[in-house]
Coordinates of C-alpha atoms in Angstrom, one line a residue:
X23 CA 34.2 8.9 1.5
X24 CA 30.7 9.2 2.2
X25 CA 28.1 7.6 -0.6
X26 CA 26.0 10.7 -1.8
X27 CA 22.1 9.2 -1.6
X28 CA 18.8 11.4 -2.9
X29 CA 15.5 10.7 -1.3
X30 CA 12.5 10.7 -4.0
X31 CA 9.0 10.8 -2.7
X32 CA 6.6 9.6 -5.5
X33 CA 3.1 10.1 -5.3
X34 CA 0.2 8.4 -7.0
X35 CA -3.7 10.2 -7.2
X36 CA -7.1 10.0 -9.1
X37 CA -6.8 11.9 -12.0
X38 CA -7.8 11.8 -16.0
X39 CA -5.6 11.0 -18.3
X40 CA -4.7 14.7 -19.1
X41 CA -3.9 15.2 -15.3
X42 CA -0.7 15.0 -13.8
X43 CA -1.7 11.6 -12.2
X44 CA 1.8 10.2 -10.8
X45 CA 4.6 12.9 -8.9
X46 CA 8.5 12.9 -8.6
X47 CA 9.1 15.3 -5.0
X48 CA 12.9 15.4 -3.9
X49 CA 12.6 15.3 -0.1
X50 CA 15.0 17.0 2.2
X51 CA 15.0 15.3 5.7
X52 CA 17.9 17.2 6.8
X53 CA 15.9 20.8 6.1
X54 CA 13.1 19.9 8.1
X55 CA 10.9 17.4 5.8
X56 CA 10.7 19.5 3.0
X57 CA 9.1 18.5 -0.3
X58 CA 10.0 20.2 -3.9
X59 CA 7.9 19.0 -7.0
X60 CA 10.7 17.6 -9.4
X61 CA 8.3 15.8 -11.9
X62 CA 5.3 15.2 -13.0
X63 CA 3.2 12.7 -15.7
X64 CA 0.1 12.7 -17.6
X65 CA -1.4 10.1 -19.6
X66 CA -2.5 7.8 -16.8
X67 CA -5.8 7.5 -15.8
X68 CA -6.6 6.8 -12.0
X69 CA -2.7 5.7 -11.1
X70 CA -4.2 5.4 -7.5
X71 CA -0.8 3.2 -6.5
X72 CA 2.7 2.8 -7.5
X73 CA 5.7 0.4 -6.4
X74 CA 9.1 1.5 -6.7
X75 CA 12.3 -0.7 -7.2
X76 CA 15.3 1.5 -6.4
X77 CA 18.0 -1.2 -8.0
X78 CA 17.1 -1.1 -11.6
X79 CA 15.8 2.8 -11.3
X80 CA 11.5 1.4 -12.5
X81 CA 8.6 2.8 -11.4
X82 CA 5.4 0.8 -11.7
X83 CA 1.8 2.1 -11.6
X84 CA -1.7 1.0 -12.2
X85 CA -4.1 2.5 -14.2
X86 CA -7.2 1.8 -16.1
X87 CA -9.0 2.4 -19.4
X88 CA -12.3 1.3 -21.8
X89 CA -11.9 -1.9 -23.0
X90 CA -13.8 -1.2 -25.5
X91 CA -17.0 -2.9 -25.0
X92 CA -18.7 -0.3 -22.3
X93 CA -16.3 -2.1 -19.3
X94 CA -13.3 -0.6 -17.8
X95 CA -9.8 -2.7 -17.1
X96 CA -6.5 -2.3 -15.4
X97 CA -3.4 -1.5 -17.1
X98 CA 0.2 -1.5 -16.1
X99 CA 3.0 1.3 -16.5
X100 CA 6.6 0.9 -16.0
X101 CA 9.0 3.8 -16.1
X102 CA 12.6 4.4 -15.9
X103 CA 13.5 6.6 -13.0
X104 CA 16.4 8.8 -14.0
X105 CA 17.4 9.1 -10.5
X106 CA 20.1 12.0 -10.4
X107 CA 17.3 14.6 -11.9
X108 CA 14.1 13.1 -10.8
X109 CA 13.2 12.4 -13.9
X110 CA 10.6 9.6 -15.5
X111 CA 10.1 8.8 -18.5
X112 CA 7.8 5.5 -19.8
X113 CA 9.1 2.4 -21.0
X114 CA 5.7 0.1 -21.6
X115 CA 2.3 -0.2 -20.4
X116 CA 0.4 -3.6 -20.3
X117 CA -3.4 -4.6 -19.8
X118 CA -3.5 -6.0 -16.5
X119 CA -6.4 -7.4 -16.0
X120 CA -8.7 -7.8 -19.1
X121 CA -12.1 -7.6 -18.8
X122 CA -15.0 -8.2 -20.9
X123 CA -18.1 -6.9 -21.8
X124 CA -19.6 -4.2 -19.0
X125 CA -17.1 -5.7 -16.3
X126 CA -14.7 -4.1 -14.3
X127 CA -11.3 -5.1 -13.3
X128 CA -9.6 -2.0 -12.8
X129 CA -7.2 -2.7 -9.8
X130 CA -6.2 -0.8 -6.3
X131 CA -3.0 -1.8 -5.4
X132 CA 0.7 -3.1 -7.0
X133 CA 3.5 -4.9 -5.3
X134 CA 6.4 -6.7 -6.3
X135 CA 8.2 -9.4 -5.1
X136 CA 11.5 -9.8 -3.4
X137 CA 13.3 -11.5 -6.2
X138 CA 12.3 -9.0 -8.3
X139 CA 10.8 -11.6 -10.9
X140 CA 7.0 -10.6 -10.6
X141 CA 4.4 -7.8 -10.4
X142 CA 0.8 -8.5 -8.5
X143 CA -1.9 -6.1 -8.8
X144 CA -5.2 -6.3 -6.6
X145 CA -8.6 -6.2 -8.9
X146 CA -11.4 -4.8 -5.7
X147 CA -13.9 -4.5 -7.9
X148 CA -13.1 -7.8 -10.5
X149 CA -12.6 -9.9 -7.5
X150 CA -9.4 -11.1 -8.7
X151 CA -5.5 -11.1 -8.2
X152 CA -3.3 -10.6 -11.2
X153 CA 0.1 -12.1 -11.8
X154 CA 2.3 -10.4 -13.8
X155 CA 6.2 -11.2 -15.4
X156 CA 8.9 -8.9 -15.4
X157 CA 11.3 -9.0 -18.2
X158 CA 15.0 -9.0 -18.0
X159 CA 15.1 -5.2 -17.9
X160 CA 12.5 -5.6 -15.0
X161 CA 9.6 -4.1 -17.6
X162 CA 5.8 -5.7 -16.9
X163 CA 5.5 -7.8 -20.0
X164 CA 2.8 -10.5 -19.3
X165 CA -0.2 -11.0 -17.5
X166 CA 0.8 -14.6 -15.9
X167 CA -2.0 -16.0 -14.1
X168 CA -5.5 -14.4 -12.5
X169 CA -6.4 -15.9 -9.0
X170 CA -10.1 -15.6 -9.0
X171 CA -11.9 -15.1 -5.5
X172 CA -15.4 -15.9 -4.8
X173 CA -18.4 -16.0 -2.0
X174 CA -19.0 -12.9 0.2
X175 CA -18.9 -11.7 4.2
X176 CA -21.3 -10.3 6.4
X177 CA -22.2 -6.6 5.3
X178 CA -24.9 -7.2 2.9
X179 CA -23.7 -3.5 0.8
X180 CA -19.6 -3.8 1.2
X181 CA -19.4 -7.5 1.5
X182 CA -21.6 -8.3 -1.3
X183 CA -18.6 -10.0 -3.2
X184 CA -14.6 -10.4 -3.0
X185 CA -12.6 -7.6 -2.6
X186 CA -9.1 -8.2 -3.0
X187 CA -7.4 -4.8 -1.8
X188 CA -4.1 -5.6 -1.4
X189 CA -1.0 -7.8 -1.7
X190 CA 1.8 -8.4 0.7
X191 CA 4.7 -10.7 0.4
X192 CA 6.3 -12.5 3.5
X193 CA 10.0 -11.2 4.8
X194 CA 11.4 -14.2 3.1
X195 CA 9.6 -13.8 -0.1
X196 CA 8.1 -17.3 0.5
X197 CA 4.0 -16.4 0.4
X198 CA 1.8 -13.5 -1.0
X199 CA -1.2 -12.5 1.2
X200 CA -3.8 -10.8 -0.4
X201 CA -6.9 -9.2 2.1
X202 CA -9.8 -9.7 1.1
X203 CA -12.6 -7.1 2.2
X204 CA -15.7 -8.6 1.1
X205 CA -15.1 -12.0 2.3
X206 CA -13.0 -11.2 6.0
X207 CA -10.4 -13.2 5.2
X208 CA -6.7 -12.9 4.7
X209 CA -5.2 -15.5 1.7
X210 CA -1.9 -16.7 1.2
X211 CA -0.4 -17.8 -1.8
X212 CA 2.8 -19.5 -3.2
X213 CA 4.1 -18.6 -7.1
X214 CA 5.3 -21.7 -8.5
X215 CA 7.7 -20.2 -10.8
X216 CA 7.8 -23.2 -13.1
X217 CA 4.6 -22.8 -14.4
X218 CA 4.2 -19.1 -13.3
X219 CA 0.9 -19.9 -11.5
X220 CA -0.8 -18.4 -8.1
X221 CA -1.5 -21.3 -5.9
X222 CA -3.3 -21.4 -2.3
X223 CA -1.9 -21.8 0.5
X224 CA -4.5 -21.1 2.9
X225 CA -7.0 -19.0 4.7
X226 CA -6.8 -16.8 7.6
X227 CA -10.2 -15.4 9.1
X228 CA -11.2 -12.3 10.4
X229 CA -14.1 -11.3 12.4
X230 CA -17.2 -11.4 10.5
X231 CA -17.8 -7.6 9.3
X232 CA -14.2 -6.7 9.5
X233 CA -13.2 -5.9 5.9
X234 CA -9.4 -6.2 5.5
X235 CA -7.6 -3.6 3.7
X236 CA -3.9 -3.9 4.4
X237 CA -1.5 -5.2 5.7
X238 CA 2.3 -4.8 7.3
X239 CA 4.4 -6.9 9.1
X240 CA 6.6 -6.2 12.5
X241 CA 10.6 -5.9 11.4
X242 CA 11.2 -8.8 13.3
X243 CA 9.1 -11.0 10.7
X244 CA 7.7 -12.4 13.9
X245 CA 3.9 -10.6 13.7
X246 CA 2.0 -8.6 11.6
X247 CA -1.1 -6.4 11.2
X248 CA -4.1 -6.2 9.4
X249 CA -6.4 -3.0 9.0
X250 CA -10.2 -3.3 8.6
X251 CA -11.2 -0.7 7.0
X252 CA -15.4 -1.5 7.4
X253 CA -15.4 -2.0 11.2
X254 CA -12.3 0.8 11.9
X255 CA -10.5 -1.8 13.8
X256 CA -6.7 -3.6 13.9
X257 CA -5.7 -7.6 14.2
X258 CA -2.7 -8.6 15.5
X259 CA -1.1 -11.9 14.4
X260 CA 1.7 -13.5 15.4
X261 CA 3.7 -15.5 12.1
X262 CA 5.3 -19.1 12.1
X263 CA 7.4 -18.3 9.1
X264 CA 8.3 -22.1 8.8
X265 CA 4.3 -22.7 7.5
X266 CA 3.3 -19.8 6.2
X267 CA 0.6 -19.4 9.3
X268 CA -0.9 -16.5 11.2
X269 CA -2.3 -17.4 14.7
X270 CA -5.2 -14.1 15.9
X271 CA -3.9 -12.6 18.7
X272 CA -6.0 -9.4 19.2
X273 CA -8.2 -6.7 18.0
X274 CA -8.3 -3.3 18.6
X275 CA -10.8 0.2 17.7
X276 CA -8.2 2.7 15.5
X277 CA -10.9 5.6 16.9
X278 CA -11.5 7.3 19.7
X279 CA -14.1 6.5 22.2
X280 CA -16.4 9.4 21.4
X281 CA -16.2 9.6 17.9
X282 CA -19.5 8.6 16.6
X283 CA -19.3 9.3 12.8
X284 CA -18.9 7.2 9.4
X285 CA -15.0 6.2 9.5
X286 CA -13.1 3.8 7.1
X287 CA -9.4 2.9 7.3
X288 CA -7.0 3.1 5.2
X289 CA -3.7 2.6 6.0
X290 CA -1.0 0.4 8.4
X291 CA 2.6 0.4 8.9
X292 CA 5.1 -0.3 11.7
X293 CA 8.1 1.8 12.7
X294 CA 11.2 1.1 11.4
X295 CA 12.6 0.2 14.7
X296 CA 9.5 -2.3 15.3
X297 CA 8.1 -0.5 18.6
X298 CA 5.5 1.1 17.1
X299 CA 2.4 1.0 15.0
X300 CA 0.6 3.8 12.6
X301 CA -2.3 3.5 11.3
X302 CA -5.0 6.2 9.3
X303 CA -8.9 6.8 9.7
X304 CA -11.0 8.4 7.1
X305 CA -13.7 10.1 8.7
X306 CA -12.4 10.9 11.9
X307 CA -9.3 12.3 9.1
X308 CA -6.6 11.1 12.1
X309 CA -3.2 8.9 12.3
X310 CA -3.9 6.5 15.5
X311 CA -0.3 5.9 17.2
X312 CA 0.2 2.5 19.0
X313 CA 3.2 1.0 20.7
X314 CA 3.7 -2.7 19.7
X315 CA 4.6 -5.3 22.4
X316 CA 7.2 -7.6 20.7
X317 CA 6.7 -10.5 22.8
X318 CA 2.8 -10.5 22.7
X319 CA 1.9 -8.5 19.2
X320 CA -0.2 -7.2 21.5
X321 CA -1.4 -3.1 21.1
X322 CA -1.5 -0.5 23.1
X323 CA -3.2 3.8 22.3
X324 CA -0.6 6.3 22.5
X325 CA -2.4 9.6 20.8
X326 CA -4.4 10.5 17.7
X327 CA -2.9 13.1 15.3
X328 CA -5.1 15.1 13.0
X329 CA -3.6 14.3 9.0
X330 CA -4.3 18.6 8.5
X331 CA -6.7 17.5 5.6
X332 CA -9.2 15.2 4.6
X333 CA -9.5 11.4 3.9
X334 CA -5.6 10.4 4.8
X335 CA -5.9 7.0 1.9
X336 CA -2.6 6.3 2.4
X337 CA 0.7 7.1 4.3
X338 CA 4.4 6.4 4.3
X339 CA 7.3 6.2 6.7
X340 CA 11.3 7.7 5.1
X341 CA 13.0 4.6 5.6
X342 CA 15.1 6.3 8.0
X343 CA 12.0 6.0 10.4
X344 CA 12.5 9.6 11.0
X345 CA 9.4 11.2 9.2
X346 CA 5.9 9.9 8.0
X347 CA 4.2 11.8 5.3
X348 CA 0.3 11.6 4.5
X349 CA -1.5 11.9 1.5
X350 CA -4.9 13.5 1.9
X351 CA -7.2 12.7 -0.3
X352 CA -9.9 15.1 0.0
X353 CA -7.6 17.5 1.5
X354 CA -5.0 17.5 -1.7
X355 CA -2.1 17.8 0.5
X356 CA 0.8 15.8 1.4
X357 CA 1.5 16.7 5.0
X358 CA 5.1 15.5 6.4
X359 CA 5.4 14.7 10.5
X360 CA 8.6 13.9 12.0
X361 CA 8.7 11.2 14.2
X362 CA 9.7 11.3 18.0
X363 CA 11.9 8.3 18.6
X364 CA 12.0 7.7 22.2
X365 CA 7.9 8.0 22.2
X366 CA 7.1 7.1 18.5
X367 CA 4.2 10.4 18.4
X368 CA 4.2 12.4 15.0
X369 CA 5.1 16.4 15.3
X370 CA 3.7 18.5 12.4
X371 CA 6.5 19.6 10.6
X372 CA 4.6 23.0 8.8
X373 CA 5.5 21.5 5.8
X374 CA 3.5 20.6 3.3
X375 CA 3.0 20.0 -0.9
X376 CA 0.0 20.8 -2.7
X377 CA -0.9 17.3 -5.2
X378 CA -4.4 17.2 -6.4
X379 CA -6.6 14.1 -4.5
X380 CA -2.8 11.9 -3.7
X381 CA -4.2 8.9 -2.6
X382 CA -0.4 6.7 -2.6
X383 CA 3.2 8.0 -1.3
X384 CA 6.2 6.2 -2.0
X385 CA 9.9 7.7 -0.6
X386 CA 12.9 6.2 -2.0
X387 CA 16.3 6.1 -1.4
X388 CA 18.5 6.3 -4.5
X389 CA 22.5 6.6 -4.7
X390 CA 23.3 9.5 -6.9

């Protein structure tokens, strides 16, 4: 008998606390990529991203608030998914990253780890990268340790400082790498789970000017990807998974030749099947479509594809690799594309969900 499976999409966006800030959609690959708005959740303020763990049915987003002394700091919310209705309901939130006085440590980004033992959250504008402990019924409880970056890069206004905007771990669960956009570098840490601490591993470096954003490895665990979102290019690495090491391999434009406008990038991720590479530009408000050379990491320009709205922040893949959906910031649209598989190039589906400024999208699979 076959084992009955829902696909939840959830969705994360800028929005005040009396805004419906995070988004349950049930998604219907088999009808076409269609979206229906199951739930909804106020109370948040700014829960710009969300990670979802399918086994023990949490949700986890970020979100800030005053801390009281004219500064604003990141929080933490988990909620039980209730999977069969699309339902969720919150079980604890947790200051993330205190700050004091006029700081700021609100964060952009939340992953989790593969052992499911740990939540780390990205502080861009604090500078800094949050550890955080998960309980035995896989609730944020405890702010561990705070990895605290310093110095700054090459564009004297968005390289001023550290800008740690996101957190990947390796396919073995062995490092974290956090890119830094203010200081062009990629860092890698180990979690000694002893003493619960965040400890360096090493540097990678990118082009002066660069600005890393985020990141995504090849299936194969073999390379991976880095988007600079100040210079609206892509660096491939290939990954010696016995050290922990990247080794530059090349570096490609995400725009087209004759686009001569303000662009940032936003987004990365490979195909499920490893031959091909997406990545998003905001300005020229575009999905750039590469195939990936396995051997060589190595990229090569198949087409652009308008996102149908403005300032695509983030996209995601169904983890059939058979549809990507974009959130649109400025557009406040998702906008679902199936995915051609012998040539990797997105088709507009026509469908599409209205989701004021989305700027995260999450699909999940979840036996029901």
């Amino acid at each position: 008998m076959k084992k009955q499976t829902k696909l939840l999409l959830f969705t994360g966006s800028y929005a005040s606390a009396t805004e419906s800030g995070v988004q349950v959609f049930e998604f219907d690959g088999e009808a076409g990529g269609t979206l229906k708005l199951i739930d909804s959740v106020q109370g948040l303020t700014n829960p710009t991203f969300v990670n979802v763990d399918a086994s023990a049915q949490r949700l986890y987003a970020i979100g800030e608030k005053p801390n009281g002394e004219g500064g604003k700091e990141g929080e933490v919310v988990t909620f039980a998914i209730d999977a069969k209705r699309g339902k969720l309901s919150e079980l604890n939130r947790m200051t993330s990253m205190p700050a004091s006085g006029n700081g700021q440590t609100t964060t952009c980004h939340i992953s989790r780890d593969l052992s499911d033992e740990y939540i780390v959250v990205c502080s861009y504008h604090g500078g800094s990268v949050g550890l955080i402990t998960l309980d035995e019924e896989k609730v944020a409880n405890q702010l561990a340790d705070v990895a605290i970056h310093s110095g700054h890069g090459h564009h004297p206004e968005r390289q001023d400082r550290p800008h740690p905007h996101s957190a990947i771990f390796s396919p073995d669960g062995q490092y974290l790498f956090v890119s830094d956009l203010g200081l062009d570098i990629i860092r890698s840490y180990r979690i000694n789970r002893d003493l619960n601490k965040l400890e360096v591993h090493g540097d990678t470096a990118l082009h002066p000017g660069a600005g890393p954003r985020h990141f995504t490895f090849h299936p194969d665990g073999k390379s991976a990807y880095v988007i600079n979102e100040v210079d609206s290019t892509i660096t491939s690495f290939t990954y010696d998974s016995a050290t922990g090491k990247f080794h530059t391999v090349d570096t490609v434009s995400t725009l087209p030749e004759d686009f001569k406008e303000e662009n940032t990038c936003a987004e990365i991720a490979t195909s499920v099947d490893g031959k091909y590479l997406y990545a998003s530009n905001r300005g020229a408000d575009n999905i750039a479509v590469f195939a990936v050379d396995n051997a060589t990491a190595k990229l090569t320009l198949i087409e652009y594809v308008s996102t149908r709205g403005g300032h695509p922040r983030h996209f995601s893949l169904t983890p059939d690799g058979a549809y990507l959906i974009v959130a649109n910031r400025d557009g406040n649209n998702l906008v679902v594309f199936s995915i051609e598989e012998t040539s990797g190039r997105l088709v507009f589906t026509g469908n599409t969900a209205e989701v004021s400024k989305p700027v995260c999208v999450k699909p999940v699979i979840f036996p029901v």
